[in-house]
Short mmCIF file of C-alpha atoms in Angstrom, two decimals:
data_model
loop_
_atom_site.label_atom_id
_atom_site.label_comp_id
_atom_site.label_asym_id
_atom_site.label_seq_id
_atom_site.Cartn_x
_atom_site.Cartn_y
_atom_site.Cartn_z
CA UNK A 1066 -3.31 -10.95 19.06
CA UNK A 1067 -2.42 -7.28 18.65
CA UNK A 1068 -0.42 -8.12 15.52
CA UNK A 1069 -3.42 -10.00 14.11
CA UNK A 1070 -5.54 -6.94 14.86
CA UNK A 1071 -3.10 -4.70 12.96
CA UNK A 1072 -3.21 -7.20 10.08
CA UNK A 1073 -7.01 -7.32 9.87
CA UNK A 1074 -7.47 -3.59 10.40
CA UNK A 1075 -4.96 -2.59 7.71
CA UNK A 1076 -6.47 -4.95 5.13
CA UNK A 1077 -10.20 -4.53 5.67
CA UNK A 1078 -11.14 -1.72 8.05
CA UNK A 1079 -8.63 0.98 7.08
CA UNK A 1080 -7.83 -0.19 3.56
CA UNK A 1081 -5.19 2.17 2.20
CA UNK A 1082 -7.06 2.75 -1.09
CA UNK A 1083 -10.73 2.43 -0.25
CA UNK A 1084 -10.68 4.07 3.20
CA UNK A 1085 -7.65 6.37 3.21
CA UNK A 1086 -7.62 7.12 -0.55
CA UNK A 1087 -3.87 6.68 -1.04
CA UNK A 1088 -2.60 4.97 -4.18
CA UNK A 1089 -5.59 5.99 -6.30
CA UNK A 1090 -3.51 6.52 -9.48
CA UNK A 1091 -2.29 2.90 -9.82
CA UNK A 1092 -5.64 1.70 -8.47
CA UNK A 1093 -7.41 3.25 -11.46
CA UNK A 1094 -4.59 2.96 -14.01
CA UNK A 1095 -3.39 -0.62 -13.50
CA UNK A 1096 -6.72 -2.32 -12.85
CA UNK A 1097 -7.98 -3.16 -16.32
CA UNK A 1098 -6.71 -6.75 -16.14
CA UNK A 1099 -6.33 -9.13 -13.21
CA UNK A 1100 -2.83 -10.21 -14.32
CA UNK A 1101 -1.59 -6.61 -14.24
CA UNK A 1102 -3.25 -6.06 -10.87
CA UNK A 1103 -1.52 -9.11 -9.37
CA UNK A 1104 1.86 -7.94 -10.70
CA UNK A 1105 1.37 -4.45 -9.31
CA UNK A 1106 0.21 -5.81 -5.96
CA UNK A 1107 3.29 -8.04 -5.65
CA UNK A 1108 5.63 -5.18 -6.58
CA UNK A 1109 4.00 -2.83 -4.06
CA UNK A 1110 4.22 -5.46 -1.29
CA UNK A 1111 7.93 -5.95 -1.94
CA UNK A 1112 8.90 -2.28 -2.21
CA UNK A 1113 6.56 -1.05 0.53
CA UNK A 1114 7.99 -3.43 3.11
CA UNK A 1115 11.58 -2.60 2.13
CA UNK A 1116 10.92 1.15 1.99
CA UNK A 1117 9.28 1.10 5.42
CA UNK A 1118 12.37 -0.47 6.99
CA UNK A 1119 14.79 1.97 5.35
CA UNK A 1120 12.74 5.13 6.00
CA UNK A 1121 12.09 4.12 9.62
CA UNK A 1122 15.82 3.74 10.26
CA UNK A 1123 16.54 7.06 8.54
CA UNK A 1124 13.86 8.79 10.61
CA UNK A 1125 15.15 7.44 13.94
CA UNK A 1126 18.90 7.51 13.40
CA UNK A 1127 19.38 10.44 11.03
CA UNK A 1128 16.49 12.92 10.99
CA UNK A 1129 15.60 12.75 14.70
CA UNK A 1130 19.22 12.37 15.79
CA UNK A 1131 20.24 15.61 14.04
CA UNK A 1132 16.98 17.55 14.50
CA UNK A 1133 16.06 17.39 10.82
CA UNK A 1134 12.47 16.12 11.18
CA UNK A 1135 11.21 18.96 8.95
CA UNK A 1136 13.01 17.30 6.03
CA UNK A 1137 11.02 14.08 6.45
CA UNK A 1138 8.86 14.32 3.31
CA UNK A 1139 11.69 15.35 0.99
CA UNK A 1140 14.05 12.76 2.45
CA UNK A 1141 11.49 9.96 2.16
CA UNK A 1142 10.66 10.82 -1.45
CA UNK A 1143 14.34 10.73 -2.39
CA UNK A 1144 14.91 7.50 -0.47
CA UNK A 1145 11.91 5.74 -2.05
CA UNK A 1146 12.89 6.84 -5.56
CA UNK A 1147 16.48 5.71 -5.03
CA UNK A 1148 15.34 2.47 -3.45
CA UNK A 1149 13.09 1.61 -6.38
CA UNK A 1150 15.93 2.29 -8.81
CA UNK A 1151 18.36 0.16 -6.78
CA UNK A 1152 15.88 -2.71 -6.54
CA UNK A 1153 15.28 -2.49 -10.28
CA UNK A 1154 19.02 -2.64 -11.07
CA UNK A 1155 19.68 -5.48 -8.62
CA UNK A 1156 16.75 -7.56 -9.87
CA UNK A 1157 17.74 -6.97 -13.49
CA UNK A 1158 21.21 -8.41 -12.84
CA UNK A 1159 20.59 -11.05 -10.17
CA UNK A 1160 17.02 -12.22 -10.84
CA UNK A 1161 16.07 -11.58 -14.48
CA UNK A 1162 12.97 -13.79 -14.24
CA UNK A 1163 11.56 -11.77 -11.33
CA UNK A 1164 12.53 -8.53 -13.06
CA UNK A 1165 10.63 -9.57 -16.18
CA UNK A 1166 7.65 -10.63 -14.07
CA UNK A 1167 7.44 -7.23 -12.37
CA UNK A 1168 8.15 -5.43 -15.64
CA UNK A 1169 6.83 -1.88 -15.79
CA UNK A 1170 5.34 -2.04 -12.28
CA UNK A 1171 8.58 -1.22 -10.45
CA UNK A 1172 9.04 2.25 -12.02
CA UNK A 1173 5.34 2.98 -11.44
CA UNK A 1174 5.80 2.44 -7.71
CA UNK A 1175 8.01 5.55 -7.52
CA UNK A 1176 4.92 7.72 -8.08
CA UNK A 1177 2.65 5.66 -5.82
CA UNK A 1178 1.71 7.91 -2.89
CA UNK A 1179 0.71 4.80 -0.93
CA UNK A 1180 4.43 4.06 -0.37
CA UNK A 1181 5.18 7.54 0.96
CA UNK A 1182 2.00 7.63 3.05
CA UNK A 1183 2.72 4.35 4.82
CA UNK A 1184 6.37 5.31 5.37
CA UNK A 1185 5.30 8.54 7.10
CA UNK A 1186 2.63 6.76 9.19
CA UNK A 1187 5.17 4.20 10.38
CA UNK A 1188 7.90 6.76 11.05
CA UNK A 1189 5.52 8.94 13.09
CA UNK A 1190 3.97 5.95 14.88
CA UNK A 1191 0.42 7.16 14.17
CA UNK A 1192 -0.74 3.72 13.01
CA UNK A 1193 -0.15 1.90 16.33
CA UNK A 1194 -3.58 2.19 17.94
CA UNK A 1195 -3.85 -1.50 18.78
CA UNK A 1196 -2.09 -1.42 22.14
CA UNK A 1197 1.43 -1.90 20.77
CA UNK A 1198 4.37 0.44 21.01
CA UNK A 1199 5.34 1.75 17.56
CA UNK A 1200 8.63 0.13 16.57
CA UNK A 1201 10.26 -1.44 13.54
CA UNK A 1202 8.54 -4.82 13.93
CA UNK A 1203 5.03 -3.41 14.23
CA UNK A 1204 5.84 -1.02 11.38
CA UNK A 1205 6.83 -3.89 9.09
CA UNK A 1206 3.68 -5.82 10.05
CA UNK A 1207 1.57 -2.75 9.31
CA UNK A 1208 3.35 -2.11 5.98
CA UNK A 1209 2.98 -5.72 4.82
CA UNK A 1210 -0.68 -5.79 5.86
CA UNK A 1211 -1.30 -2.50 4.07
CA UNK A 1212 0.32 -3.87 0.91
CA UNK A 1213 -1.89 -6.97 1.07
CA UNK A 1214 -4.93 -4.73 1.48
CA UNK A 1215 -3.83 -2.67 -1.52
CA UNK A 1216 -3.34 -5.82 -3.62
CA UNK A 1217 -6.72 -7.23 -2.53
CA UNK A 1218 -8.58 -4.06 -3.48
CA UNK A 1219 -6.69 -3.84 -6.78
CA UNK A 1220 -7.36 -7.46 -7.80
CA UNK A 1221 -11.05 -7.31 -6.84
CA UNK A 1222 -11.46 -4.04 -8.74
CA UNK A 1223 -9.65 -5.46 -11.78
CA UNK A 1224 -11.92 -8.51 -11.76
CA UNK A 1225 -15.00 -6.30 -11.74
CA UNK A 1226 -13.62 -4.14 -14.56
CA UNK A 1227 -12.84 -7.21 -16.67
CA UNK A 1228 -16.42 -8.34 -16.19
CA UNK A 1229 -17.74 -4.87 -17.06
CA UNK A 1230 -15.71 -4.86 -20.30
CA UNK A 1231 -17.83 -7.79 -21.52
CA UNK A 1232 -21.12 -6.10 -20.67
CA UNK A 1233 -23.21 -3.60 -22.57
CA UNK A 1234 -22.40 -0.49 -20.53
CA UNK A 1235 -24.29 2.68 -21.59
CA UNK A 1236 -22.10 4.88 -23.79
CA UNK A 1237 -22.36 7.86 -21.46
CA UNK A 1238 -20.67 6.06 -18.57
CA UNK A 1239 -18.13 3.93 -20.41
CA UNK A 1240 -14.43 4.05 -19.52
CA UNK A 1241 -13.32 5.97 -16.46
CA UNK A 1242 -16.87 7.02 -15.50
CA UNK A 1243 -18.07 3.49 -14.78
CA UNK A 1244 -14.69 2.73 -13.16
CA UNK A 1245 -15.17 5.57 -10.66
CA UNK A 1246 -18.72 4.48 -9.91
CA UNK A 1247 -17.47 0.92 -9.37
CA UNK A 1248 -14.66 2.13 -7.10
CA UNK A 1249 -17.19 4.06 -5.01
CA UNK A 1250 -19.43 1.00 -4.64
CA UNK A 1251 -16.41 -1.12 -3.69
CA UNK A 1252 -15.43 1.43 -1.04
CA UNK A 1253 -18.97 1.29 0.34
CA UNK A 1254 -18.74 -2.51 0.45
CA UNK A 1255 -15.53 -2.30 2.50
CA UNK A 1256 -17.31 0.06 4.90
CA UNK A 1257 -19.16 -3.05 6.04
CA UNK A 1258 -15.99 -4.03 7.92
CA UNK A 1259 -16.19 -0.89 10.08
CA UNK A 1260 -16.28 -1.83 13.73
CA UNK A 1261 -14.61 -5.21 13.23
CA UNK A 1262 -11.46 -3.92 14.93
CA UNK A 1263 -13.44 -2.72 17.95
CA UNK A 1264 -15.18 -6.09 18.17
CA UNK A 1265 -11.84 -7.91 18.11
CA UNK A 1266 -10.42 -5.58 20.77
CA UNK A 1267 -13.36 -6.32 23.04
CA UNK A 1268 -13.12 -10.06 22.30
CA UNK A 1269 -9.43 -10.33 23.16
CA UNK A 1270 -9.39 -7.64 25.83
CA UNK A 1271 -6.99 -5.29 24.01
#
């Protein structure tokens, strides 16, 4: 049940975009159409899970082993950038259809602070407040759940923006202004899930 709690908390209660405000750039920039939002969400889920595994292993068996924890941020940035490039090259040669489907979204992930933020949270073990010891398995569950939460917020936001594009929005708030207002209202809507994790903990005795 603790894994289910991590899953629900990462998606709804502590949504990486709407609660922790990581990944705002792609959230605002790649949310004009639902198709683009789905592609970005899928790419983030794939890379985030893979990056979490690699950075966790580097943290435990390289940085901590040699007392280089102070290089964590720089090392993770380099690893994520290299990982995205490697994934892009491998997909281009071995799975052209998937590469075409992801398209421009893979390079955009390199600058997505959501990836770095989750990698640091998992490496430091600061996410594991559900009664589980922080390890690679719980880290992967948290990363995948976070990616699903990111994709959910992105797709919902894109759907609202598509609807707004067909409405008569006042000229003074067109474009990014109405998008920011909408994002704020969506964040307030997700605040309604606050306390769900505590309720589940009490229900299952965690």
